[in-house]
Coordinates of C-alpha atoms in Angstrom, one line a residue:
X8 CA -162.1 128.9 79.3
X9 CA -161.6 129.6 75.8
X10 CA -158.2 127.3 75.5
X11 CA -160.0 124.9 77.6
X12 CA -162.6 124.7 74.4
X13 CA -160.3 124.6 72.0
X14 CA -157.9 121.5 73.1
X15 CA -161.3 119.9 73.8
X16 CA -162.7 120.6 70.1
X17 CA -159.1 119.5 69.2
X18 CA -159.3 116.1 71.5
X19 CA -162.6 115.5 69.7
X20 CA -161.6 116.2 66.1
X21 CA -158.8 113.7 67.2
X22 CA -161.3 111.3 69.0
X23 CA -163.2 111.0 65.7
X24 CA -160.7 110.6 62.8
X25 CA -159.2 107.4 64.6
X26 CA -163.1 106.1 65.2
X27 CA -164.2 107.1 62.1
X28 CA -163.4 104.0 59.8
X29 CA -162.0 103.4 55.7
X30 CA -165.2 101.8 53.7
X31 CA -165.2 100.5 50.7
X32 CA -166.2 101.4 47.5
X33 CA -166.5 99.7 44.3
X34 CA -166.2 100.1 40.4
X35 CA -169.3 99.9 37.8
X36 CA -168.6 96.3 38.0
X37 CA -168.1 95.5 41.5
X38 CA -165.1 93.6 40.2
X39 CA -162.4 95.9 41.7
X40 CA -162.4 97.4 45.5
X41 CA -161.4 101.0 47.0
X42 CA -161.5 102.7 49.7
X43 CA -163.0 106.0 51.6
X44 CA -162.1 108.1 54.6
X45 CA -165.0 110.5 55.1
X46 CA -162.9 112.9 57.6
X47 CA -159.2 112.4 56.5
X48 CA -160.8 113.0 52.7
X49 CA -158.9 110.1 51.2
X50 CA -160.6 108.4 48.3
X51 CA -158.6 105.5 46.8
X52 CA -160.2 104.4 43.4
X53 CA -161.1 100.8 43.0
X54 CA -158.1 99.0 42.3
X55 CA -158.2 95.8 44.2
X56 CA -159.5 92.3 43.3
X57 CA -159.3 91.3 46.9
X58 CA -159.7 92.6 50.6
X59 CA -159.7 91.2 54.0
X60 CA -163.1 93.1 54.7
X61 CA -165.3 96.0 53.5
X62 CA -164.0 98.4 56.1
X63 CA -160.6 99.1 58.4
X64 CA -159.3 101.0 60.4
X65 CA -155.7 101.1 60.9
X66 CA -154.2 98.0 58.4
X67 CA -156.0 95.8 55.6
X68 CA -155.1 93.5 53.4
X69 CA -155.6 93.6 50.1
X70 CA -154.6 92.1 46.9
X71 CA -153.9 94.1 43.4
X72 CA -153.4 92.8 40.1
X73 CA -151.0 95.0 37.9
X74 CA -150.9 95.1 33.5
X75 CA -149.1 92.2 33.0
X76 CA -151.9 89.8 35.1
X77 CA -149.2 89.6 38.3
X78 CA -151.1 89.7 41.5
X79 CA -149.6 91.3 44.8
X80 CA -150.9 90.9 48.2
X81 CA -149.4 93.7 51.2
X82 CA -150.8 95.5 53.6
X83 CA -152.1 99.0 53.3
X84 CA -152.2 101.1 56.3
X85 CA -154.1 104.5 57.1
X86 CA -151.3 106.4 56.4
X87 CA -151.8 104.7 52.6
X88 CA -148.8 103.0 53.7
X89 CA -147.6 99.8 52.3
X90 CA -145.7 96.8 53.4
X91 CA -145.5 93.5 54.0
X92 CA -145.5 92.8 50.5
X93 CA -146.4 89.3 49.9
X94 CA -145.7 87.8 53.4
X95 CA -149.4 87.7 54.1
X96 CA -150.3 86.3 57.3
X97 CA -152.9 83.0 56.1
X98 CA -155.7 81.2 58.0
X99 CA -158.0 78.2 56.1
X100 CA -157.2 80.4 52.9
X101 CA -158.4 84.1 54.3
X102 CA -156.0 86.9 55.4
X103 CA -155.6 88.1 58.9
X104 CA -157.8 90.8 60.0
X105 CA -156.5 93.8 62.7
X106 CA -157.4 93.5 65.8
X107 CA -156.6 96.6 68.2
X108 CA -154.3 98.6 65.8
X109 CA -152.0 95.4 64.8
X110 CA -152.2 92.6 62.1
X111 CA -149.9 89.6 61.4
X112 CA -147.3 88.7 59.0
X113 CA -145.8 85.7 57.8
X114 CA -142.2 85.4 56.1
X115 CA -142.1 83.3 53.2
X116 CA -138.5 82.4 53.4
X117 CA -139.2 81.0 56.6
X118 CA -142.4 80.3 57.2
X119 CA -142.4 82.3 60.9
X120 CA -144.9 84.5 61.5
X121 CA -144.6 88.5 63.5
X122 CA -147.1 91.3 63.9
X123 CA -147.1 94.8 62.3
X124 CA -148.4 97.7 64.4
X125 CA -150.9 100.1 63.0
X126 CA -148.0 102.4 61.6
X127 CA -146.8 99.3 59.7
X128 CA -143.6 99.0 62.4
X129 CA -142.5 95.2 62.9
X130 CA -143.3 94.9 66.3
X131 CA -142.5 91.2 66.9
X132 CA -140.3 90.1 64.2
X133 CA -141.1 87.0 62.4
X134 CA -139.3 84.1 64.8
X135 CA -142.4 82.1 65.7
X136 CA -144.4 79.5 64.3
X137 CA -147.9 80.8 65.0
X138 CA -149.2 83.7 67.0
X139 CA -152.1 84.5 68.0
X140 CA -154.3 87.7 67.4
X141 CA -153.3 90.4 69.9
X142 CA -156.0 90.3 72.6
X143 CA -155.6 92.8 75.8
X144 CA -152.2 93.9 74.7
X145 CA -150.9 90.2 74.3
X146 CA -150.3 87.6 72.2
X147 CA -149.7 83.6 72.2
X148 CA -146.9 82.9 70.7
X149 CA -145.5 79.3 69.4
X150 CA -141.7 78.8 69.4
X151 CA -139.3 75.6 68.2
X152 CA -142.2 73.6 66.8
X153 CA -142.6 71.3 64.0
X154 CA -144.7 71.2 61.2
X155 CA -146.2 68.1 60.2
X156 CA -148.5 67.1 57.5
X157 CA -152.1 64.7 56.9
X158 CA -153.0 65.3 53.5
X159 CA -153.8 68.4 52.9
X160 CA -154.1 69.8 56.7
X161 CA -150.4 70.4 58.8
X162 CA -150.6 70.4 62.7
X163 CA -147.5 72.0 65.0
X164 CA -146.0 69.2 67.2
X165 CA -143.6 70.0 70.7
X166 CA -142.4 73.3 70.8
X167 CA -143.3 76.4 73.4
X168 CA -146.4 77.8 74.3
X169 CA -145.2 81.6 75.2
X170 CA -147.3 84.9 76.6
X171 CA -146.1 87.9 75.0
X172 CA -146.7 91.6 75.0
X173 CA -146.8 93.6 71.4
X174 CA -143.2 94.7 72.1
X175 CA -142.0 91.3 72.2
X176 CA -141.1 91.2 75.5
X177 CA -141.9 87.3 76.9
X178 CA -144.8 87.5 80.2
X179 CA -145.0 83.8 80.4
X180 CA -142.3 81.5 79.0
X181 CA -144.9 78.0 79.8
X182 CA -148.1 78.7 78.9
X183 CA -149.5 75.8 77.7
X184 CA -153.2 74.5 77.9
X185 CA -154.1 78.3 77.8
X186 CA -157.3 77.2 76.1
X187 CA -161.0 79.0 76.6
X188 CA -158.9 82.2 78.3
X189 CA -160.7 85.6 78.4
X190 CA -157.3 87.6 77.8
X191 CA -159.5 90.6 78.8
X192 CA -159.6 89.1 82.3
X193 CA -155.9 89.4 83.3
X194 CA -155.3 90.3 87.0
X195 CA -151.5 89.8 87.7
X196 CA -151.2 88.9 91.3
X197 CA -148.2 87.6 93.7
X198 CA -149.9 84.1 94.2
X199 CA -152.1 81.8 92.0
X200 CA -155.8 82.6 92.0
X201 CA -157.9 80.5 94.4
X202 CA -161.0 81.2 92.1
X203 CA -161.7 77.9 90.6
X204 CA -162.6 80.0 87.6
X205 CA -159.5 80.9 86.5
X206 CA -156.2 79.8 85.7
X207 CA -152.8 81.1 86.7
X208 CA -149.8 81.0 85.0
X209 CA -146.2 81.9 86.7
X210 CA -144.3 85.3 85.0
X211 CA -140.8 85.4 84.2
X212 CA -141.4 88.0 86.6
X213 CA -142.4 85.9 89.4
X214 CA -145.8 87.1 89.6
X215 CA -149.3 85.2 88.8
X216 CA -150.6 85.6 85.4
X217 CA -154.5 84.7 86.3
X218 CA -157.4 84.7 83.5
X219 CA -161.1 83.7 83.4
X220 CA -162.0 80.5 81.8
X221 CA -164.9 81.2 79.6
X222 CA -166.3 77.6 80.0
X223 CA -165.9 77.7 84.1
X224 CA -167.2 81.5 84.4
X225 CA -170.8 80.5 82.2
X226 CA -171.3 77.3 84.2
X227 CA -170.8 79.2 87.6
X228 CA -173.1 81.9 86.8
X229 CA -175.8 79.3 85.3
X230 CA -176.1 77.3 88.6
X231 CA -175.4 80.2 91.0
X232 CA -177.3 82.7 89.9
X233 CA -179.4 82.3 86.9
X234 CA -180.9 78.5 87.7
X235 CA -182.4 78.8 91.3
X236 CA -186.1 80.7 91.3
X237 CA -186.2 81.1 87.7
X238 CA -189.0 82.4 86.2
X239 CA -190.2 84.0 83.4
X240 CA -188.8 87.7 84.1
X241 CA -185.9 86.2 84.9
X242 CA -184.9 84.7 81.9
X243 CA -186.2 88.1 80.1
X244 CA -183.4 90.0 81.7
X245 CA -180.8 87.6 81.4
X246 CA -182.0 87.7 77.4
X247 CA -180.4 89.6 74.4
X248 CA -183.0 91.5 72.7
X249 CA -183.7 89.3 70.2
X250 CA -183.7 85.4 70.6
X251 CA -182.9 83.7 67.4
X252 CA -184.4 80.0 66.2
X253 CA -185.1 78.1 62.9
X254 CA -188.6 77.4 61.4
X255 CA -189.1 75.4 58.8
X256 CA -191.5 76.9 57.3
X257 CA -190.1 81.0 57.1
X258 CA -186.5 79.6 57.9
X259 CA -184.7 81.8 60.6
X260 CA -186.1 84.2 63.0
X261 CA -185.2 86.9 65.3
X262 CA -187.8 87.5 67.8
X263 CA -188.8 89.7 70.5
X264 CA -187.3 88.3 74.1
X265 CA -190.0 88.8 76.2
X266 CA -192.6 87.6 73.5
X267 CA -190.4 84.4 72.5
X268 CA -190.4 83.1 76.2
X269 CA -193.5 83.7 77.1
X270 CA -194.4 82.1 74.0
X271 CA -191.9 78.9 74.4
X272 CA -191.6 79.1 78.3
X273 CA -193.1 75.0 78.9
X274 CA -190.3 73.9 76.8
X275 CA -187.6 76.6 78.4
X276 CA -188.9 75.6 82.0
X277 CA -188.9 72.1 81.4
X278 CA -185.1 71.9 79.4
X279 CA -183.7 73.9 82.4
X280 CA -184.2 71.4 84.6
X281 CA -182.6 68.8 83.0
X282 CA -179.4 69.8 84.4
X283 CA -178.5 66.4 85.1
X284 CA -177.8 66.5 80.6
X285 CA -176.5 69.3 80.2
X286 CA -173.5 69.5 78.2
X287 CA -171.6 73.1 78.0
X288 CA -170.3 73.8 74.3
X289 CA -168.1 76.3 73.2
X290 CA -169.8 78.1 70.2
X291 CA -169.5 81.6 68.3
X292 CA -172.1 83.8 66.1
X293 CA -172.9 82.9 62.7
X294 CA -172.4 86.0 60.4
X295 CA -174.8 85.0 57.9
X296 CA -177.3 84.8 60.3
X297 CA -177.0 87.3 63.1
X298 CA -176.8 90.1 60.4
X299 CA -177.1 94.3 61.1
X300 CA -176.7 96.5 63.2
X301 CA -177.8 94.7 66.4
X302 CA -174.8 92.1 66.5
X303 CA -172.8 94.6 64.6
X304 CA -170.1 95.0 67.6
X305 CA -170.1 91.0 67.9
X306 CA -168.0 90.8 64.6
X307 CA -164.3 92.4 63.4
X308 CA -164.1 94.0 60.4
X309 CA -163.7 91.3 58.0
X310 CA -167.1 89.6 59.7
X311 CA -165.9 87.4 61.9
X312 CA -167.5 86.6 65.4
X313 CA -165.2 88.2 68.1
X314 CA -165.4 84.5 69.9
X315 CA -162.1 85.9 71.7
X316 CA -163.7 88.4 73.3
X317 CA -167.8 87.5 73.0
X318 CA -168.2 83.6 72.7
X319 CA -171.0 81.7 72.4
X320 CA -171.8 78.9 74.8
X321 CA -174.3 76.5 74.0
X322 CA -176.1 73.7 76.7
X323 CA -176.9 70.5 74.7
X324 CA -179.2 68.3 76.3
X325 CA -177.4 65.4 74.9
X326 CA -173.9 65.0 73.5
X327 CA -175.3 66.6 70.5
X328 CA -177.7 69.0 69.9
X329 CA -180.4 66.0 68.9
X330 CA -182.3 67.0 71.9
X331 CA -181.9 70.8 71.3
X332 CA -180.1 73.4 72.6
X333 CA -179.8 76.9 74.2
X334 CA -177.1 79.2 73.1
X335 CA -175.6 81.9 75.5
X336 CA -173.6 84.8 74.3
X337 CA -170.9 86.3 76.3
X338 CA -171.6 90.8 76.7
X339 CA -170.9 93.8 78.3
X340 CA -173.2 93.1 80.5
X341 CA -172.9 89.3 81.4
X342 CA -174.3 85.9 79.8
X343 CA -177.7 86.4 77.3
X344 CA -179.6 83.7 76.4
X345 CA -179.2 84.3 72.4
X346 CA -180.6 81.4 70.6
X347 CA -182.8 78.4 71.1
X348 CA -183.0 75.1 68.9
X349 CA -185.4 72.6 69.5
X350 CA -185.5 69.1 69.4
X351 CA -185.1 67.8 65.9

């Protein structure tokens, strides 16, 4: 019993350090960035003009400026661990942010991009043109592209779409127009799926790669099961806490579910059957707006909206939002309706 306690207490202790994240702290100024470990007791003194986000994990990236005004951007680790020194993985001019222990790289010399684990081990060397974040234990990988410019904006052109795992070994060698996928989703089966909500890619082993396609799951689940007999209490359990919307007069509020239908339900009651208008949007959470601790599992670490994992999908009544607009976001626990806009 008593060694039974103890490799518990010691699966805890464990449990806790990996949760337990680095923060950041700052100088008098708030001109240069550290970071804090509350259990490992490492304190790193301000020393950074830049960060990929106020908190980590595993890997951040950061940028330091040394005595002779020479800045260097790499990626520090939990270990304190450095590397990837300046072959900083770039997106519209921000740094890549982990996601599940691993963070990309890109290599200056030639512009291909690979992923670090958490220990800062190359993982998948830098071969490919883009890849994407790892998501379930894979990535999307682009191979044999060109890069081609307009203006200031470059776009990939040709090349292979490949499904990868994070030890580079290839899944699927074609998978293209692997948009909208829930990667969480993955059943791997011996034929293609005959749920017309997913899509199903053929393995280089021969099996069935088969995913969820967010747009296709939400617009099943909206006629089948939340539409018919909806009432009131309906729509209250199929509701996030707190339904967001914009007034012009106290700008944006988060209000009670069951007191913002009841209060709106005409409008809700009436826009719901419009079906005939509806238009399905992909969407994702604004940051700025959906702030604290409520939506606080919604977003990574550098604040962005997990849309990978927990989109957004909106119904416009037109093919804008003119007409208004109800916003669905994806949980644990299904589709809730999120926010509403109303006709402007």
């Amino acid at each position: 019993m008593r060694k039974t306690l103890l490799i518990l207490g010691m699966l805890y202790c464990s449990h806790s350090l990996v949760a337990q994240q680095f923060t950041a702290t700052f100088n008098a100024d708030s001109s240069l960035i550290g970071f804090q470990h509350p259990i490992a007791k490492i304190n790193l003194a301000p020393q950074f003009v830049q960060v990929a986000g106020y908190k980590f994990e595993h890997v951040v990236a950061v940028t330091k400026e040394d005595k002779q005004g020479k800045w260097h951007n790499y990626y520090l680790f939990h270990s304190m661990k450095k590397a990837g020194a300046d072959s900083m993985y770039m997106y519209d001019n921000t740094f890549d942010c982990e996601n599940e222990g691993f963070i990309r790289f890109t290599d200056p010399k030639t512009d291909r991009t690979g992923l670090f684990n958490r220990n800062g081990k190359i993982v998948i060397p830098a071969a490919y043109n883009t890849i994407s974040r790892v998501m379930n234990g894979m990535v999307i990988a682009l191979q044999g592209a060109q890069k081609e410019y307009e203006g200031e904006h470059f776009f990939y052109k040709s090349g292979q779409d490949l499904l990868l795992d994070t030890a580079n070994k290839i899944l699927v060698d074609d998978f293209h127009e692997a948009e909208d996928l829930n990667m969480y989703s993955l059943k791997i089966e011996n034929q293609p799926s005959t749920d017309s909500t997913r899509m199903s890619f053929k393995g280089v082993n021969g099996k069935y790669y088969t995913f969820q396609v967010y747009k296709k799951e939400f617009s099943r689940w909206l006629h089948r099961d939340l539409l018919p007999a909806l009432t009131k209490e309906k729509l209250v359990a199929n509701a996030f806490s707190k339904i967001t919307y914009y007034d012009e007069t106290d700008g944006w509020i988060h209000e009670d579910k069951a007191i913002f239908i009841d209060k709106h339900w005409e409008f809700l009651q009436q826009k719901f059957q419009d079906v005939a208008e509806f238009h399905i949007v992909g969407e994702y959470l604004n940051p700025f707006i959906m702030e604290g601790p409520l939506y606080q599992e919604y977003f990574n670490n550098c604040n962005n909206a997990k849309d990978w994992q927990y989109p957004v999908i909106s119904i416009y009544f037109d093919s804008s939002n003119e007409k208004g607009q109800l916003d669905f976001l994806r949980t644990k626990e299904g589709y809730k309706l999120i926010g509403v806009g109303f006709k402007r």
